[in-house]
Amino acid sequence: MHRALFSLLLAIVPMTSALSAAKLPASGTLEVYIIDVEGGNSVLFVAPSHESLLIDTGNAGAVAAVRDAGRIEAAIKDAGLTQIDHLITTHWHGDHFGGMAELASKVPIREFIDHGPNVQPGELADTFLKDTYPQLYARGKHTVAKVGDKIAIAGLDVRVVTSAGEMIKAPLPGAGKPNPYCASYKPGENNAEDPMSVGVFITFGKFRTIHLGDITKNKEFELMCPNNRLGTVDVFLGLHHGVDSSNSPVIVHALHPRVAIMNNGTRKGGQPEVMQTLHSSPGLEDLWQIHFSLLSGQEYTVPGMFIANTIDDQQGTMPIAAMPAPPAGPGAPPAPVHNGTGYWIKLSAQQDGSFTVTNARNGFSKTYKAGL
């Protein structure tokens, strides 16, 4: 009898262990995919709980939307996801919401988060918000983000620190010290919609990262001066594509990132002023780029192993001098793109503050130790 009971227990224990393991997260790692959407923006966060947060969905246009949604879908599948739990649209520019409808036709999206109405009238955004967006969020939940809000993802602290032109008033825990870079601040120009961007500060154990959409220099000053309300980060994401209407020392130097990952395009971002600010940032170990930038030239570019994507029509040699940025607006020449495989940069963070960044194009990977 005792022998039979003992045999039964031996059979039950493995089953119990297997059931317990099935309830545990697949990984104790925060995975972040910085996705190539040809100078637009898209970043996918996958928590250890396997809950997901997607920031932006790439470019508008019949070809671009399908291309970018396909690249985002590839990252979603690589992460083993079957849905997106939260989608933040930082603001209503076509390079940030353009692939949303196409993506929503492929992958269920449970919550749609934005800053509220568009403040820069334009046919593309206004038509989308009137005719398409309500149909998309009717399938899930719609939330207008307010500063101070938290987005509920198990294991992560995701705080909204900018939205609809508002900045958090109280400093985050451990922040609030005077910002010495405010003294040299110079105002910049911006359109109406970029400053409205939804920005989030994400904490995973001791690891800290931030994505601020396309907030501009004037808003950076409002957020970080006279006191730094955010503290420091390990990784600074997005960087408004690396354009010089943002990325002042007021925020880049004050955040003291160890790594910056620029979601730029071949002729969008990487301008000399931004590159100088980044490369002179105290404590910055590496800059990673989603694209090679023609606006950097040899003068300001980073080694190719830190760049995920090149361009189809490459020059025989790269000039030392940076290429002037093309004019903005409808008369601007089309940017060079590549319509083949879009390689992502993947960030894998641990709760102790260590993290690894990997370039999917060449497999180059670098690990940054905790506590430095």
XYZ file of C-alpha atoms in Angstrom, residues 22-189:
168
model
C 3.375 26.495 -17.560
C 2.090 29.347 -15.380
C 5.469 31.069 -15.259
C 6.507 33.699 -17.826
C 8.484 32.292 -20.723
C 11.374 34.578 -19.832
C 12.550 36.889 -17.073
C 13.643 39.361 -19.722
C 12.114 42.526 -21.136
C 12.394 42.286 -24.924
C 12.252 45.415 -27.077
C 12.149 45.410 -30.881
C 13.088 48.681 -32.600
C 11.552 48.069 -36.020
C 12.631 49.499 -39.367
C 9.720 51.445 -40.834
C 11.833 53.576 -43.171
C 12.160 56.711 -41.087
C 8.831 56.343 -39.310
C 8.516 54.933 -35.832
C 7.602 51.573 -34.343
C 8.844 49.980 -31.116
C 7.506 46.764 -29.599
C 7.899 45.977 -25.877
C 7.320 42.421 -24.654
C 7.223 41.987 -20.874
C 8.227 38.741 -19.093
C 4.483 38.194 -18.574
C 4.200 38.167 -22.389
C 2.029 41.284 -22.290
C 2.838 43.716 -25.072
C 3.067 47.431 -25.759
C 3.526 48.747 -29.293
C 4.476 52.368 -29.900
C 3.434 53.610 -33.378
C 2.786 51.728 -36.600
C 4.919 53.268 -39.334
C 4.145 55.121 -42.537
C 0.976 55.885 -44.458
C 0.487 55.180 -48.153
C -0.714 52.119 -50.025
C 2.734 50.555 -50.394
C 4.364 51.883 -47.225
C 1.536 50.872 -44.886
C 1.581 47.279 -46.132
C 5.394 47.148 -45.952
C 5.607 48.612 -42.458
C 2.711 46.601 -41.026
C 4.370 43.490 -42.424
C 7.639 44.308 -40.684
C 5.830 44.942 -37.404
C 3.917 41.683 -37.800
C 7.224 39.849 -38.311
C 8.502 41.200 -34.970
C 5.229 40.241 -33.277
C 5.584 36.677 -34.561
C 9.255 36.534 -33.563
C 8.207 37.502 -30.044
C 5.634 34.691 -29.958
C 2.683 37.066 -29.563
C -0.836 36.574 -30.843
C -2.119 40.078 -30.065
C -1.065 43.584 -29.069
C -2.339 44.475 -25.613
C -1.640 48.213 -25.790
C -0.929 50.444 -28.808
C 0.315 53.980 -28.218
C 0.065 56.348 -31.154
C 2.401 59.120 -30.068
C 0.876 61.756 -32.367
C -1.036 62.203 -35.622
C 1.684 62.323 -38.247
C 1.500 59.795 -41.057
C 4.849 58.190 -40.237
C 3.510 57.262 -36.793
C -0.037 56.012 -37.440
C 0.104 55.102 -41.128
C 0.297 51.308 -40.800
C -2.331 50.998 -38.060
C -5.331 49.897 -40.114
C -3.258 47.367 -42.051
C -1.745 45.967 -38.850
C -5.144 45.788 -37.129
C -6.397 43.643 -40.023
C -3.671 41.096 -39.225
C -3.267 41.216 -35.431
C -5.869 41.907 -32.695
C -5.206 45.158 -30.805
C -6.858 45.377 -27.384
C -6.261 49.008 -26.350
C -5.679 52.113 -28.469
C -3.940 54.977 -26.649
C -3.364 58.509 -28.003
C -3.119 62.140 -26.888
C -6.547 63.154 -28.155
C -7.569 65.197 -31.240
C -5.154 66.182 -33.982
C -4.017 69.807 -33.604
C -2.267 70.166 -36.974
C -5.087 70.032 -39.527
C -4.338 67.831 -42.512
C -6.426 65.648 -44.786
C -4.557 62.412 -44.040
C -4.855 62.554 -40.243
C -8.257 64.180 -40.122
C -9.818 61.645 -42.502
C -8.238 58.752 -40.597
C -9.503 60.043 -37.256
C -13.004 60.627 -38.605
C -13.555 57.536 -40.740
C -11.110 54.769 -39.770
C -9.862 55.131 -36.207
C -13.263 54.839 -34.465
C -13.893 51.576 -36.323
C -10.568 50.194 -35.126
C -10.882 51.053 -31.446
C -14.526 49.935 -31.409
C -13.090 46.396 -31.411
C -11.195 47.073 -28.181
C -10.684 49.985 -25.795
C -9.824 53.626 -26.462
C -7.828 55.672 -23.933
C -6.751 59.305 -24.122
C -3.457 59.413 -22.226
C -2.976 61.902 -19.410
C 0.370 62.727 -17.823
C 0.848 60.626 -14.725
C -1.191 57.710 -16.093
C 0.194 54.196 -15.736
C -0.252 51.554 -18.406
C -0.911 48.257 -16.663
C 1.657 45.655 -17.724
C 2.699 43.030 -15.174
C 6.315 43.409 -14.094
C 6.779 46.832 -15.684
C 6.201 50.377 -14.498
C 5.019 52.287 -17.590
C 4.312 55.945 -16.862
C 3.008 58.595 -19.223
C 5.293 61.607 -18.778
C 4.158 63.720 -21.756
C 0.844 63.964 -23.593
C -1.215 66.637 -25.376
C 1.484 69.231 -24.757
C 1.494 68.629 -20.998
C 4.513 67.483 -18.981
C 4.591 65.693 -15.636
C 4.810 68.199 -12.799
C 6.228 66.068 -9.985
C 9.604 64.376 -10.494
C 9.806 60.613 -10.785
C 11.244 58.727 -7.792
C 14.926 59.618 -7.401
C 14.694 62.553 -9.847
C 14.234 66.285 -9.291
C 17.801 67.606 -9.104
C 18.754 70.881 -10.828
C 19.613 70.405 -14.499
C 22.929 72.134 -15.317
C 22.285 71.946 -19.075
C 19.343 74.354 -18.882
C 21.720 77.336 -18.839
C 22.858 76.718 -22.423
C 19.400 75.951 -23.850
C 18.465 77.490 -27.204
C 14.814 77.444 -28.368
C 13.894 75.615 -31.549
C 11.131 75.691 -34.126
